[in-house]
Each structure stands twice: as C-alpha cells, then as structure tokens.
CSV table of C-alpha atoms in Angstrom, one decimal:
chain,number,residue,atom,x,y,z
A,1,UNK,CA,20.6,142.3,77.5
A,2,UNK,CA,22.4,145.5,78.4
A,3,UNK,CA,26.2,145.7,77.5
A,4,UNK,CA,29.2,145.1,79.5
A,5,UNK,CA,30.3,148.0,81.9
A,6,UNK,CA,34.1,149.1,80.8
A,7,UNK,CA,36.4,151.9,81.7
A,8,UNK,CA,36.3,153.9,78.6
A,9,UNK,CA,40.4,154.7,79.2
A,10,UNK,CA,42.9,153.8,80.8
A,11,UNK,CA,47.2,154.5,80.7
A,12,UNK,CA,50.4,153.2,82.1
A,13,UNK,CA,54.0,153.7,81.4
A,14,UNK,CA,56.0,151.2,79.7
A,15,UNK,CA,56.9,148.7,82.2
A,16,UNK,CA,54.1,149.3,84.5
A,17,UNK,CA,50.8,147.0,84.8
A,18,UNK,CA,47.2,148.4,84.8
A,19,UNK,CA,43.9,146.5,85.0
A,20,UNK,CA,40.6,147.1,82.6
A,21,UNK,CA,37.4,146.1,84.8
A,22,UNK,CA,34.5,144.5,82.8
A,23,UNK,CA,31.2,144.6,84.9
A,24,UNK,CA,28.2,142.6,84.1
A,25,UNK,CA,25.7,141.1,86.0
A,26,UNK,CA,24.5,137.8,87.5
A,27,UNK,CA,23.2,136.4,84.5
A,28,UNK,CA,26.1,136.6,82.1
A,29,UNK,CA,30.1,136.8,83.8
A,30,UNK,CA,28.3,135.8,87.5
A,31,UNK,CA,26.7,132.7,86.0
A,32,UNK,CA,29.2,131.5,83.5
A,33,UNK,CA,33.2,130.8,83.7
A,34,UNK,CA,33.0,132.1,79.4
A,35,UNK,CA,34.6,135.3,79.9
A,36,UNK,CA,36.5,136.2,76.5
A,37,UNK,CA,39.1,139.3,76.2
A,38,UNK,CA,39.9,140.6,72.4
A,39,UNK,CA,42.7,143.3,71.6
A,40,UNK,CA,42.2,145.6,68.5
A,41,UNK,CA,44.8,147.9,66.7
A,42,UNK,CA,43.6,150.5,64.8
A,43,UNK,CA,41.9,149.8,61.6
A,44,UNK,CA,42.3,145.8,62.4
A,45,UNK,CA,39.8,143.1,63.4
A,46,UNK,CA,40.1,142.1,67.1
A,47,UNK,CA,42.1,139.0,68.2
A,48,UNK,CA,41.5,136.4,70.8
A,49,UNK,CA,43.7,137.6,74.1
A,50,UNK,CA,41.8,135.5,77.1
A,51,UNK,CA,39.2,132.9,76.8
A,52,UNK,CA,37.0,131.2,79.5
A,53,UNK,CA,38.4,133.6,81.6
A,54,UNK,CA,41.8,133.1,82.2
A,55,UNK,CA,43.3,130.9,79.5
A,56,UNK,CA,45.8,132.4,76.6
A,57,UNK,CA,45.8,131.2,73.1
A,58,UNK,CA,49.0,129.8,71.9
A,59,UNK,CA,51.1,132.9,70.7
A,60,UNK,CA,49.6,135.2,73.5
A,61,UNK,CA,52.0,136.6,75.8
A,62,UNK,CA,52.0,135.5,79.4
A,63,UNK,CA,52.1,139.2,80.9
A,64,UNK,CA,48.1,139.2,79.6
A,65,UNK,CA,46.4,137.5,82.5
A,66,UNK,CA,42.3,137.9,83.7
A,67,UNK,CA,40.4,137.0,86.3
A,68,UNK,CA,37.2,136.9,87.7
A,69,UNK,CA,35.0,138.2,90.9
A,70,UNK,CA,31.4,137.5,91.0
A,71,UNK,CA,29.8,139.9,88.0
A,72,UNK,CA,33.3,141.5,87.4
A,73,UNK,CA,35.8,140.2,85.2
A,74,UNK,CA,39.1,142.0,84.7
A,75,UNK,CA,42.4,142.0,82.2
A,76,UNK,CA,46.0,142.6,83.6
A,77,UNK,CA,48.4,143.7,81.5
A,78,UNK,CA,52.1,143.8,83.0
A,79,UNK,CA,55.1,145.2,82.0
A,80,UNK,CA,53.4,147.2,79.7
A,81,UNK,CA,55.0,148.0,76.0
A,82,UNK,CA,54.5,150.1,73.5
A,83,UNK,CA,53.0,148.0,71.3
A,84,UNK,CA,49.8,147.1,73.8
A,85,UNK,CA,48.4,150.3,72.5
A,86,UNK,CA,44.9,149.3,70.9
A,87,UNK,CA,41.4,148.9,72.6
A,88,UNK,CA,40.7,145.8,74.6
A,89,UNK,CA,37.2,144.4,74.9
A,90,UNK,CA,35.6,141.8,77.1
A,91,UNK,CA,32.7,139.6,76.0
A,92,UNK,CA,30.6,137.1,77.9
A,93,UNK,CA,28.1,134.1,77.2
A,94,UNK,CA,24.3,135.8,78.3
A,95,UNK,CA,22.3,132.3,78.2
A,96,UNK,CA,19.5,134.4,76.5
A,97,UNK,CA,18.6,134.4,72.5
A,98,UNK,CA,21.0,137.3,72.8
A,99,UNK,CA,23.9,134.6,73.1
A,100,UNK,CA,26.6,137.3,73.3
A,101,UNK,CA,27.3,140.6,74.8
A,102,UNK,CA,30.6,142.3,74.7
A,103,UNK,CA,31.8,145.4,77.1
A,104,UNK,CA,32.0,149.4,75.3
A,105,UNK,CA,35.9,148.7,75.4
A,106,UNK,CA,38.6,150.3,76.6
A,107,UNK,CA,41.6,152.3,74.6
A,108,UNK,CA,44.6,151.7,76.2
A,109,UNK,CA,47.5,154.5,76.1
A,110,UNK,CA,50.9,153.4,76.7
A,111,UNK,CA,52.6,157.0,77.8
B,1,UNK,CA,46.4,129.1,56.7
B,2,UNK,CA,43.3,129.4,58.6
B,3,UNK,CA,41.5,132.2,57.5
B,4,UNK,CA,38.6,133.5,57.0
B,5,UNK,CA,37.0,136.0,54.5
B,6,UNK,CA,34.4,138.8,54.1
B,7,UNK,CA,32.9,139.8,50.8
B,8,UNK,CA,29.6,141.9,50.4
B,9,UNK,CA,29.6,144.6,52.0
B,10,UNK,CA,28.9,148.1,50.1
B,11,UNK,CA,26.8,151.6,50.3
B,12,UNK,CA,22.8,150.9,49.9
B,13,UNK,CA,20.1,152.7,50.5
B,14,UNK,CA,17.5,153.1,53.8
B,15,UNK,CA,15.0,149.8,53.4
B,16,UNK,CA,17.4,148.4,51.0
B,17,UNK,CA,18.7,144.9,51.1
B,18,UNK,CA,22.4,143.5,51.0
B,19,UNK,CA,24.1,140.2,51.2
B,20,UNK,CA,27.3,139.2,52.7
B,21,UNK,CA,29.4,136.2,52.7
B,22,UNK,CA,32.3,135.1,54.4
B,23,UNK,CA,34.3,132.2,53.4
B,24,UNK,CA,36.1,130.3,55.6
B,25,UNK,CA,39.5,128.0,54.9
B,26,UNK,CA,42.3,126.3,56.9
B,27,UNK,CA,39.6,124.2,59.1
B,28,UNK,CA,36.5,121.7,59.7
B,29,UNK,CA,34.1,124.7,58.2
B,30,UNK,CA,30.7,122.7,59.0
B,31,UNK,CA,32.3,121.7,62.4
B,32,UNK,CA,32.2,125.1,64.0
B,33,UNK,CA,29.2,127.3,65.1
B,34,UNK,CA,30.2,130.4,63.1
B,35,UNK,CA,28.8,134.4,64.1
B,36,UNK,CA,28.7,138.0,62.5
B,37,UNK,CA,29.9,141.0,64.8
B,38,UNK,CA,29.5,144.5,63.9
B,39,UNK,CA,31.4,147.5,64.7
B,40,UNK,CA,29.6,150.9,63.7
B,41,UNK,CA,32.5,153.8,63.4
B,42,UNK,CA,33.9,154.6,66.1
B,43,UNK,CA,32.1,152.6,68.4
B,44,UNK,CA,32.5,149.0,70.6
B,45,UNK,CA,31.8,145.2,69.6
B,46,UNK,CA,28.1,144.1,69.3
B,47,UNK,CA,27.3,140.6,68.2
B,48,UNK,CA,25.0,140.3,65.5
B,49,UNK,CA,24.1,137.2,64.9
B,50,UNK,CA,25.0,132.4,65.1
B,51,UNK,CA,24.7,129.8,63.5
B,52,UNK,CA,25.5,125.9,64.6
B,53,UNK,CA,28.0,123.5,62.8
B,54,UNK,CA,24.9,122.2,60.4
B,55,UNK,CA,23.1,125.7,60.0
B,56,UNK,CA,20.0,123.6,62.1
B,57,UNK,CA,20.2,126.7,64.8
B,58,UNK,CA,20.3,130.2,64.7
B,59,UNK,CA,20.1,133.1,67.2
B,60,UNK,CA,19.6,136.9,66.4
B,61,UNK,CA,20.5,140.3,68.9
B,62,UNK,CA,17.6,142.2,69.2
B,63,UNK,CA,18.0,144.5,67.0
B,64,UNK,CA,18.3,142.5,63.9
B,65,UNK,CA,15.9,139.9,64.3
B,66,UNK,CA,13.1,139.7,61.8
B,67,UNK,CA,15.2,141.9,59.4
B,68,UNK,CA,18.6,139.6,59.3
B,69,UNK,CA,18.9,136.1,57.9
B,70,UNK,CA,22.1,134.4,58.7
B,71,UNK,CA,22.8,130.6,57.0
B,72,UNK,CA,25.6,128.7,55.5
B,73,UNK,CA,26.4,126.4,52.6
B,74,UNK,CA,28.8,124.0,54.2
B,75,UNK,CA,29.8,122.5,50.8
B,76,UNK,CA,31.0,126.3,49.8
B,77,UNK,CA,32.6,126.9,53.2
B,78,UNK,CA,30.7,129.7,53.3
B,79,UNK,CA,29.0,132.0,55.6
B,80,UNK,CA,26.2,134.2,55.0
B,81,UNK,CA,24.1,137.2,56.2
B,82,UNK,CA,20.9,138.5,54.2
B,83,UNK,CA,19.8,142.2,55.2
B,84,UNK,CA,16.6,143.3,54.7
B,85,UNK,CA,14.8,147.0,55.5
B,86,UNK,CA,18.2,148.5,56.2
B,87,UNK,CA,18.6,151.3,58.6
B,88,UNK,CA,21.1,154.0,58.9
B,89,UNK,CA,22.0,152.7,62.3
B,90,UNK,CA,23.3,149.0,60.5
B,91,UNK,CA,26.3,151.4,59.3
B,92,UNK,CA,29.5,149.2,60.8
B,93,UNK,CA,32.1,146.9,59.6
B,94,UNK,CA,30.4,143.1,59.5
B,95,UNK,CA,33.2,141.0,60.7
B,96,UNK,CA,32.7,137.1,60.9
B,97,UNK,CA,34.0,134.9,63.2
B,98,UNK,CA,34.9,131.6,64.4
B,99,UNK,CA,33.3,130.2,67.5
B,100,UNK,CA,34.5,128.2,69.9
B,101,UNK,CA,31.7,126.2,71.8
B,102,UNK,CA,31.4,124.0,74.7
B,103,UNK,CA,28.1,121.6,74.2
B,104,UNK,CA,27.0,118.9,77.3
B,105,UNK,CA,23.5,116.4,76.8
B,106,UNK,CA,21.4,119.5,76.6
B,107,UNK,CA,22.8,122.7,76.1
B,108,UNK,CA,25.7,124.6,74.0
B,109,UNK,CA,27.3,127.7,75.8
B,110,UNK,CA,28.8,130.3,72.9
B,111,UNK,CA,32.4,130.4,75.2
B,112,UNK,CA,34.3,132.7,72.5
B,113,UNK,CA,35.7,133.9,68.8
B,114,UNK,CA,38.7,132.6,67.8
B,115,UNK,CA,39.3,133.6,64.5
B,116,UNK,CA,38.3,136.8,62.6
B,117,UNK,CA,37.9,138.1,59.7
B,118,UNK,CA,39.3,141.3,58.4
B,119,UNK,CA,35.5,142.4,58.0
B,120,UNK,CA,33.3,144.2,55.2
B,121,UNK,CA,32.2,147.9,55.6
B,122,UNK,CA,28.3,148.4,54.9
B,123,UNK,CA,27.0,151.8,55.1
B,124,UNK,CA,23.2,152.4,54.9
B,125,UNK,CA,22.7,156.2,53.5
B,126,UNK,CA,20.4,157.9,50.9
C-alpha cells in the first residue's frame, strides 16, 4: 500500500486561504468516505483536524474545512493565521492488512 | 483528563529488542481499538500497527510484521508493542493513539485517531 500523494509545501498570507491536495487511489480515499486530516507543531504529536472527511472535532475551528473528489481529498484552510504554521497530514482507511496509510505531509508557511 | 501515555522507548542496538507501553486514562480503555504510529526524524506519519477493544485482532504494516508484537492488558489500561531484530530504519518517535472505528454485521473500517500520545523516541544504532 503506497502512501498518500501530498504537496510537500505550501504558503499563504495571513488572511488568505490555501488548499493541501491528498491523492490516493481507488482503493483507499476513492472507496471509503474515512478520510482523516492531523495538524502537527514542531516537536508535538499530531491532532485530529478533520475526520470522515469533512467533520471537525469539537474545539476545531470552522475556517478548517475538507472535502473530497474521487481519489483526491483536500484541506482548506481560510483566513489563514499565524498560528496555522505546522505540517498537516491526511490519512485514509486502505481495506488491506495495511489498515492505514497516511500522506508524506505538507509544512505549511504562513508569510 | 483523557490522556494517554508512552513509556519505553530508548537507544538499543541492531537485532536488539525493546518494549513499549502506553497507558491510557480519561476513557473506556478496553472499548477502543487502540494503534502505534511512528515518525522517523524528519520524516511523515506511518502507521505501525492495531489492535481491537479485546486485543482478539491485530493488524501489522508491512514492514513490521513478523518482527512487532502489539497486545494490551485491559485491566492495566495499557498498551503494548514488543520489538524484536531491530533495524536502524525503526529509528522514529512511537506515538500511540486512539482509534475511532465504525463496525457494521461483518466488518470494522479504522475511520481515524483521536487521541495521541506525546510519543517515545527509539533509536536503533550500534
């Protein structure tokens, strides 16, 4: 089971919105709606941003937001701050023994 | 709070062994399918390893199977993963994590992690 397909950077300006793609293939984000997104500051353990997809956790911000087109899943941030500086990583249910595979991730650099 | 722990983790040798545990609190411990995810320096995610609610199924990535053992003592709230025949590329911070699962009449899909720990660094070097 190969690894999700991320940009390995991307940037904004405070206020702005970007979009992280997360590319995998028919048998993992194509076949299943469990699509998970995880935010990690430096030297920290990730945290739960999106799950099956599009849902926030309680506590999550509503300008995080994903989405989903056939093997492609992708993370919005909007009115980008500061503080979104970390590296963002998708994850996806395979349906194989290899129950889990999660994208390279993507450092985020708020200019 | 709802937390959970890592403990274990340490310098050993190529072909050595190590243990690590991760202890759980603030929930239903035996009521969640619970996994280990590495992180080797400086690089992405990769999922290690699961185990069910009553430890009766586990699943392995590729590159650990036959040399990883992962089980739970439910009574302990505790976690565990046994490694065997280390290799310099199981270098990484072991974090565990809580999973949330969606089960119907015949299958259980892994939908995401929850909770994390603050992880364990193991480095494999002579």
């Amino acid at each position: 089971q190969s690894a999700l397909t991320q940009p390995a950077y991307v940037s904004g300006s405070p206020g702005q919105s970007i979009t992280i793609s997360c590319t995998g293939a028919s048998s993992d984000i194509g076949s299943y709606n469990f699509v998970s997104w995880y935010q990690q500051h430096p030297g920290k353990a990730p945290t739960l941003l999106i799950y099956d997809v599009s849902n926030r956790p309680s506590g999550v911000s509503n300008r995080f937001s994903g989405s989903k087109s056939g093997n492609t899943a992708s993370l919005t941030i909007s009115g980008l701050q500061t503080e979104d500086e970390a590296d963002y990583y998708c994850g996806s249910y395979t349906g194989s023994i290899t129950l889990v595979v999660f994208g390279g991730g993507t450092k985020l650099t708020v200019l | 709070e709802v937390q959970l722990l890592e403990s274990g983790g340490g310098l050993v040798q190529p072909g050595g062994s190590l243990r690590l545990s991760c202890a759980g609190s603030g929930f239903t411990f035996s009521s969640y399918a619970m996994s280990w995810v590495r992180q080797a320096p400086g690089k992405g995610l990769e999922w290690v390893s699961d185990i069910s609610g009553s430890g009766g199924s586990t699943y392995y990535a590729d590159s650990v199977r036959g040399r990883f053992t992962i089980s739970r003592d439910n009574s302990k709230n505790t976690l565990y993963l046994q490694m065997n025949s280390l290799r310099a590329e199981d270098t990484a911070v072991y974090y565990c994590a809580k999973e949330s699962r969606y089960c119907s009449s015949t299958s259980c899909y892994t939908a995401y992690f929850d909770l994390w720990g603050r992880g364990t660094l193991v480095t494999v070097s002579s």
